[in-house]
Amino acid sequence: MNIIFFGPPGAGKGTQAKIIEDKYGLKQLSTGDMLRAEVSEGTELGLQAKEIMDRGELVSDEIVIGMIAARVDSPECSKGVIFDGFPRTEAQAAALDAMLVERGQKIDMVLELLVDDEALVARIEKRALEEGRSDDNIEALKNRLAQYRSYSAEVLPYYRAQGDVPAVDGMKPIDEVTAQIESIFASQEAA
Ligand code: AP5
């Protein structure tokens, strides 16, 4: 089963992906986490990406598609993947579809996590104090939210043209968000 968790910065994509991957034996692939690993290892790619990420803008399609392509065949992904923060452009979505088709697979579900801007800002401000992520500041967050509005208007219609994109109320407590996701899984399995 291949799933996309789609939503704005701070919506809970990573939080939910980590819970669901353990429960369902899936593998979370987060392009944000992969990029942050490159930054902390000081690789050439990380050096290129850091400034872009710190501004809250999008890293190039070529880089993020390459990172995903390098991981989809790993044994950990054999039961399926939760794509977290990818795709963010139509080009990324089309590249992902092509990658999966080559492997006789597809995207089985796209879930949209909905959270109000005010709550997103509060979550990111809290995480900034707890973790010190370099793009968790108000200027970068404004850009991340603006980017989200722009790329969601490109990516959501791409997937809606292929089928339903169920919405999840991401304003609820973490365990209730998980319960909503699991109930969507169950209803899709029953369909
Ligand atoms: P990325 O790492 O993907 O960041 P993001 O989309 O901004 O997402 P976040 O990690 O901030 O939020 P999340 O939805 O995962 O929420 P989380 O669970 O952490 O991308 C970073 C950058 O990398 C991008 O800006 C871009 O530059 C680059 N990049 C990445 N992918 C790219 C791509 N495909 N193309 C181009 N560039 C790319 O939760 C947030 C906080 O809220 C946590 O503290 C959590 O504990 C808390 N929380 C979660 N759920 C709840 C809840 N239900 N109630 C209360 N608090 C909650």
mmCIF file of C-alpha atoms and ligand atoms in Angstrom:
data_model
loop_
_atom_site.group_PDB
_atom_site.id
_atom_site.type_symbol
_atom_site.label_atom_id
_atom_site.label_comp_id
_atom_site.label_asym_id
_atom_site.label_seq_id
_atom_site.Cartn_x
_atom_site.Cartn_y
_atom_site.Cartn_z
ATOM 1 C CA MET A 1 0.000 0.000 0.000
ATOM 2 C CA ASN A 2 1.445 3.365 -1.045
ATOM 3 C CA ILE A 3 0.013 6.425 0.667
ATOM 4 C CA ILE A 4 0.635 10.150 0.465
ATOM 5 C CA PHE A 5 0.189 12.355 3.539
ATOM 6 C CA PHE A 6 -0.457 15.802 2.139
ATOM 7 C CA GLY A 7 -0.805 18.944 4.223
ATOM 8 C CA PRO A 8 0.718 22.263 5.233
ATOM 9 C CA PRO A 9 3.803 22.710 7.431
ATOM 10 C CA GLY A 10 2.991 21.559 10.952
ATOM 11 C CA ALA A 11 -0.138 19.631 9.899
ATOM 12 C CA GLY A 12 1.142 16.450 11.535
ATOM 13 C CA LYS A 13 2.275 14.524 8.436
ATOM 14 C CA GLY A 14 5.492 13.315 10.073
ATOM 15 C CA THR A 15 3.848 12.612 13.438
ATOM 16 C CA GLN A 16 1.122 10.470 11.849
ATOM 17 C CA ALA A 17 3.470 8.784 9.351
ATOM 18 C CA LYS A 18 5.665 7.545 12.211
ATOM 19 C CA ILE A 19 2.654 6.091 14.071
ATOM 20 C CA ILE A 20 1.107 4.495 10.980
ATOM 21 C CA GLU A 21 4.361 3.016 9.600
ATOM 22 C CA ASP A 22 4.870 1.009 12.787
ATOM 23 C CA LYS A 23 1.283 -0.213 12.899
ATOM 24 C CA TYR A 24 1.050 -1.216 9.228
ATOM 25 C CA GLY A 25 4.649 -2.230 8.405
ATOM 26 C CA LEU A 26 4.982 0.593 5.904
ATOM 27 C CA LYS A 27 8.031 2.832 5.443
ATOM 28 C CA GLN A 28 7.837 6.623 5.867
ATOM 29 C CA LEU A 29 9.809 8.465 3.199
ATOM 30 C CA SER A 30 10.069 12.138 4.172
ATOM 31 C CA THR A 31 11.935 14.323 1.704
ATOM 32 C CA GLY A 32 12.276 16.965 4.452
ATOM 33 C CA ASP A 33 13.991 14.457 6.781
ATOM 34 C CA MET A 34 16.239 13.251 3.951
ATOM 35 C CA LEU A 35 17.253 16.823 3.118
ATOM 36 C CA ARG A 36 17.908 17.638 6.787
ATOM 37 C CA ALA A 37 20.122 14.506 6.993
ATOM 38 C CA GLU A 38 22.115 15.768 3.978
ATOM 39 C CA VAL A 39 22.459 19.183 5.662
ATOM 40 C CA SER A 40 23.679 17.708 8.944
ATOM 41 C CA GLU A 41 26.155 15.442 7.116
ATOM 42 C CA GLY A 42 27.462 18.522 5.281
ATOM 43 C CA THR A 43 27.158 16.919 1.811
ATOM 44 C CA GLU A 44 27.273 18.992 -1.389
ATOM 45 C CA LEU A 45 23.518 18.426 -1.819
ATOM 46 C CA GLY A 46 22.925 19.493 1.785
ATOM 47 C CA LEU A 47 24.906 22.685 1.288
ATOM 48 C CA GLN A 48 22.834 23.514 -1.813
ATOM 49 C CA ALA A 49 19.552 22.690 -0.085
ATOM 50 C CA LYS A 50 20.120 24.443 3.246
ATOM 51 C CA GLU A 51 19.724 28.038 2.050
ATOM 52 C CA ILE A 52 16.585 27.152 0.091
ATOM 53 C CA MET A 53 15.057 25.301 3.051
ATOM 54 C CA ASP A 54 15.943 28.092 5.468
ATOM 55 C CA ARG A 55 14.034 30.514 3.233
ATOM 56 C CA GLY A 56 11.058 28.135 3.201
ATOM 57 C CA GLU A 57 11.214 27.624 -0.553
ATOM 58 C CA LEU A 58 11.149 24.425 -2.579
ATOM 59 C CA VAL A 59 14.269 22.439 -3.387
ATOM 60 C CA SER A 60 14.509 21.449 -7.068
ATOM 61 C CA ASP A 61 12.352 18.639 -8.444
ATOM 62 C CA GLU A 62 15.478 16.904 -9.744
ATOM 63 C CA ILE A 63 16.999 16.632 -6.257
ATOM 64 C CA VAL A 64 13.905 15.386 -4.422
ATOM 65 C CA ILE A 65 12.839 12.972 -7.197
ATOM 66 C CA GLY A 66 16.389 11.560 -7.167
ATOM 67 C CA MET A 67 16.265 11.051 -3.396
ATOM 68 C CA ILE A 68 12.955 9.177 -3.583
ATOM 69 C CA ALA A 69 14.092 7.088 -6.572
ATOM 70 C CA ALA A 70 17.165 6.033 -4.602
ATOM 71 C CA ARG A 71 15.004 4.640 -1.791
ATOM 72 C CA VAL A 72 11.845 3.083 -3.223
ATOM 73 C CA ASP A 73 13.560 -0.216 -3.967
ATOM 74 C CA SER A 74 14.980 -0.668 -0.485
ATOM 75 C CA PRO A 75 13.700 -3.795 1.341
ATOM 76 C CA GLU A 76 12.079 -1.600 4.022
ATOM 77 C CA CYS A 77 9.716 -0.257 1.348
ATOM 78 C CA SER A 78 8.556 -3.699 0.202
ATOM 79 C CA LYS A 79 5.200 -3.532 2.058
ATOM 80 C CA GLY A 80 4.545 0.024 0.911
ATOM 81 C CA VAL A 81 5.496 3.601 1.539
ATOM 82 C CA ILE A 82 4.023 6.614 3.291
ATOM 83 C CA PHE A 83 5.194 9.579 1.242
ATOM 84 C CA ASP A 84 5.513 12.531 3.633
ATOM 85 C CA GLY A 85 6.102 15.960 2.092
ATOM 86 C CA PHE A 86 6.440 14.472 -1.407
ATOM 87 C CA PRO A 87 5.241 15.150 -4.072
ATOM 88 C CA ARG A 88 5.006 18.938 -3.872
ATOM 89 C CA THR A 89 4.798 19.723 -7.587
ATOM 90 C CA GLU A 90 2.981 18.166 -10.515
ATOM 91 C CA ALA A 91 6.369 17.174 -11.975
ATOM 92 C CA GLN A 92 7.174 15.306 -8.745
ATOM 93 C CA ALA A 93 3.740 13.642 -8.782
ATOM 94 C CA ALA A 94 4.149 12.543 -12.404
ATOM 95 C CA ALA A 95 7.677 11.240 -11.717
ATOM 96 C CA LEU A 96 6.367 9.274 -8.725
ATOM 97 C CA ASP A 97 3.552 7.759 -10.787
ATOM 98 C CA ALA A 98 6.053 6.738 -13.472
ATOM 99 C CA MET A 99 8.402 5.224 -10.866
ATOM 100 C CA LEU A 100 5.579 3.178 -9.370
ATOM 101 C CA VAL A 101 4.162 2.059 -12.741
ATOM 102 C CA GLU A 102 7.629 0.714 -13.677
ATOM 103 C CA ARG A 103 7.411 -1.426 -10.524
ATOM 104 C CA GLY A 104 3.816 -2.568 -11.092
ATOM 105 C CA GLN A 105 2.594 -0.357 -8.263
ATOM 106 C CA LYS A 106 0.516 2.790 -7.777
ATOM 107 C CA ILE A 107 -0.516 5.363 -5.210
ATOM 108 C CA ASP A 108 -3.371 3.719 -3.318
ATOM 109 C CA MET A 109 -4.446 6.682 -1.205
ATOM 110 C CA VAL A 110 -3.838 10.402 -0.820
ATOM 111 C CA LEU A 111 -4.928 11.913 2.498
ATOM 112 C CA GLU A 112 -5.171 15.655 3.058
ATOM 113 C CA LEU A 113 -4.547 16.840 6.631
ATOM 114 C CA LEU A 114 -6.473 20.023 7.384
ATOM 115 C CA VAL A 115 -5.254 22.429 10.097
ATOM 116 C CA ASP A 116 -6.011 26.156 10.581
ATOM 117 C CA ASP A 117 -3.155 28.592 9.978
ATOM 118 C CA GLU A 118 -3.352 29.842 13.563
ATOM 119 C CA ALA A 119 -2.796 26.333 14.939
ATOM 120 C CA LEU A 120 0.038 25.726 12.455
ATOM 121 C CA VAL A 121 1.839 28.848 13.631
ATOM 122 C CA ALA A 122 1.402 27.827 17.287
ATOM 123 C CA ARG A 123 2.752 24.312 16.599
ATOM 124 C CA ILE A 124 5.760 25.598 14.683
ATOM 125 C CA GLU A 125 6.545 28.214 17.349
ATOM 126 C CA LYS A 126 6.398 25.475 20.000
ATOM 127 C CA ARG A 127 8.646 23.162 17.973
ATOM 128 C CA ALA A 128 11.100 26.016 17.367
ATOM 129 C CA LEU A 129 11.605 26.236 21.135
ATOM 130 C CA GLU A 130 11.811 22.446 21.565
ATOM 131 C CA GLU A 131 13.921 21.436 18.553
ATOM 132 C CA GLY A 132 15.428 24.576 17.012
ATOM 133 C CA ARG A 133 14.770 23.541 13.374
ATOM 134 C CA SER A 134 16.327 26.327 11.294
ATOM 135 C CA ASP A 135 13.211 26.883 9.131
ATOM 136 C CA ASP A 136 10.892 27.060 12.160
ATOM 137 C CA ASN A 137 10.809 30.853 12.390
ATOM 138 C CA ILE A 138 8.065 33.253 11.434
ATOM 139 C CA GLU A 139 9.658 34.559 8.211
ATOM 140 C CA ALA A 140 10.409 31.087 6.810
ATOM 141 C CA LEU A 141 7.022 29.841 7.970
ATOM 142 C CA LYS A 142 5.244 32.613 6.036
ATOM 143 C CA ASN A 143 7.045 31.410 2.926
ATOM 144 C CA ARG A 144 6.351 27.744 3.676
ATOM 145 C CA LEU A 145 2.634 28.529 4.016
ATOM 146 C CA ALA A 146 2.622 30.617 0.825
ATOM 147 C CA GLN A 147 4.447 27.827 -1.018
ATOM 148 C CA TYR A 148 1.921 25.342 0.337
ATOM 149 C CA ARG A 149 -1.010 27.381 -1.003
ATOM 150 C CA SER A 150 0.633 27.508 -4.383
ATOM 151 C CA TYR A 151 1.739 23.853 -4.700
ATOM 152 C CA SER A 152 -1.414 22.397 -3.145
ATOM 153 C CA ALA A 153 -3.383 24.123 -5.912
ATOM 154 C CA GLU A 154 -1.229 22.165 -8.368
ATOM 155 C CA VAL A 155 -0.883 18.786 -6.660
ATOM 156 C CA LEU A 156 -4.364 18.240 -5.153
ATOM 157 C CA PRO A 157 -6.186 18.617 -8.506
ATOM 158 C CA TYR A 158 -3.646 16.175 -10.025
ATOM 159 C CA TYR A 159 -4.701 13.511 -7.512
ATOM 160 C CA ARG A 160 -8.399 14.486 -7.442
ATOM 161 C CA ALA A 161 -8.431 13.801 -11.179
ATOM 162 C CA GLN A 162 -7.383 10.223 -10.311
ATOM 163 C CA GLY A 163 -9.850 9.673 -7.455
ATOM 164 C CA ASP A 164 -11.058 10.751 -4.063
ATOM 165 C CA VAL A 165 -8.670 12.607 -1.706
ATOM 166 C CA PRO A 166 -10.164 12.101 1.774
ATOM 167 C CA ALA A 167 -9.708 14.950 4.257
ATOM 168 C CA VAL A 168 -8.544 14.356 7.817
ATOM 169 C CA ASP A 169 -9.309 16.853 10.595
ATOM 170 C CA GLY A 170 -5.761 17.528 11.779
ATOM 171 C CA MET A 171 -6.953 19.929 14.492
ATOM 172 C CA LYS A 172 -7.888 17.013 16.757
ATOM 173 C CA PRO A 173 -5.486 15.475 19.303
ATOM 174 C CA ILE A 174 -2.833 13.189 17.794
ATOM 175 C CA ASP A 175 -4.556 9.894 18.742
ATOM 176 C CA GLU A 176 -7.863 11.080 17.271
ATOM 177 C CA VAL A 177 -6.150 12.034 14.020
ATOM 178 C CA THR A 178 -4.639 8.537 13.881
ATOM 179 C CA ALA A 179 -8.091 7.031 14.481
ATOM 180 C CA GLN A 180 -9.544 9.025 11.570
ATOM 181 C CA ILE A 181 -6.732 7.810 9.275
ATOM 182 C CA GLU A 182 -7.268 4.194 10.322
ATOM 183 C CA SER A 183 -10.983 4.490 9.736
ATOM 184 C CA ILE A 184 -10.338 5.792 6.200
ATOM 185 C CA PHE A 185 -7.978 2.822 5.618
ATOM 186 C CA ALA A 186 -10.675 0.433 6.839
ATOM 187 C CA SER A 187 -13.375 1.960 4.643
ATOM 188 C CA GLN A 188 -11.113 1.802 1.575
ATOM 189 C CA GLU A 189 -10.261 -1.837 2.286
ATOM 190 C CA ALA A 190 -13.950 -2.665 2.603
ATOM 191 C CA ALA A 191 -14.806 -0.864 -0.674
HETATM 192 P P1 AP5 B 1 9.307 19.232 5.463
HETATM 193 O O1 AP5 B 1 10.246 18.644 6.421
HETATM 194 O O2 AP5 B 1 8.456 18.339 4.643
HETATM 195 O O3 AP5 B 1 8.467 20.316 6.256
HETATM 196 P P2 AP5 B 1 6.936 20.738 6.233
HETATM 197 O O4 AP5 B 1 6.084 20.280 5.141
HETATM 198 O O5 AP5 B 1 7.010 22.202 6.443
HETATM 199 O O6 AP5 B 1 6.379 19.899 7.387
HETATM 200 P P3 AP5 B 1 6.692 19.860 8.928
HETATM 201 O O7 AP5 B 1 7.741 18.841 9.203
HETATM 202 O O8 AP5 B 1 6.895 21.217 9.501
HETATM 203 O O9 AP5 B 1 5.264 19.432 9.423
HETATM 204 P P4 AP5 B 1 4.481 18.056 9.514
HETATM 205 O O10 AP5 B 1 3.213 18.153 8.764
HETATM 206 O O11 AP5 B 1 5.357 16.861 9.244
HETATM 207 O O12 AP5 B 1 4.119 18.143 11.052
HETATM 208 P P5 AP5 B 1 4.779 17.382 12.274
HETATM 209 O O13 AP5 B 1 4.229 16.003 12.396
HETATM 210 O O14 AP5 B 1 6.248 17.547 12.224
HETATM 211 O O15 AP5 B 1 10.075 20.188 4.433
HETATM 212 C C1 AP5 B 1 11.044 21.115 4.880
HETATM 213 C C2 AP5 B 1 11.652 21.819 3.681
HETATM 214 O O16 AP5 B 1 12.357 20.864 2.860
HETATM 215 C C3 AP5 B 1 10.650 22.476 2.707
HETATM 216 O O17 AP5 B 1 10.278 23.796 3.133
HETATM 217 C C4 AP5 B 1 11.464 22.499 1.408
HETATM 218 O O18 AP5 B 1 12.437 23.520 1.424
HETATM 219 C C5 AP5 B 1 12.188 21.159 1.473
HETATM 220 N N1 AP5 B 1 11.405 20.061 0.852
HETATM 221 C C6 AP5 B 1 10.928 18.958 1.485
HETATM 222 N N2 AP5 B 1 10.276 18.172 0.613
HETATM 223 C C7 AP5 B 1 10.325 18.792 -0.577
HETATM 224 C C8 AP5 B 1 9.793 18.482 -1.866
HETATM 225 N N3 AP5 B 1 9.076 17.356 -2.071
HETATM 226 N N4 AP5 B 1 10.037 19.351 -2.878
HETATM 227 C C9 AP5 B 1 10.787 20.470 -2.700
HETATM 228 N N5 AP5 B 1 11.292 20.833 -1.504
HETATM 229 C C10 AP5 B 1 11.069 20.002 -0.450
HETATM 230 O O19 AP5 B 1 4.155 18.240 13.485
HETATM 231 C C11 AP5 B 1 4.558 19.572 13.715
HETATM 232 C C12 AP5 B 1 4.477 19.840 15.232
HETATM 233 O O20 AP5 B 1 3.112 19.770 15.648
HETATM 234 C C13 AP5 B 1 5.236 18.820 16.074
HETATM 235 O O21 AP5 B 1 5.842 19.476 17.154
HETATM 236 C C14 AP5 B 1 4.146 17.856 16.540
HETATM 237 O O22 AP5 B 1 4.445 17.274 17.780
HETATM 238 C C15 AP5 B 1 2.942 18.762 16.634
HETATM 239 N N6 AP5 B 1 1.683 18.065 16.315
HETATM 240 C C16 AP5 B 1 1.478 17.147 15.336
HETATM 241 N N7 AP5 B 1 0.191 16.737 15.317
HETATM 242 C C17 AP5 B 1 -0.437 17.435 16.301
HETATM 243 C C18 AP5 B 1 -1.783 17.459 16.772
HETATM 244 N N8 AP5 B 1 -2.723 16.680 16.234
HETATM 245 N N9 AP5 B 1 -2.083 18.305 17.785
HETATM 246 C C19 AP5 B 1 -1.121 19.103 18.352
HETATM 247 N N10 AP5 B 1 0.180 19.111 17.957
HETATM 248 C C20 AP5 B 1 0.513 18.285 16.943
#
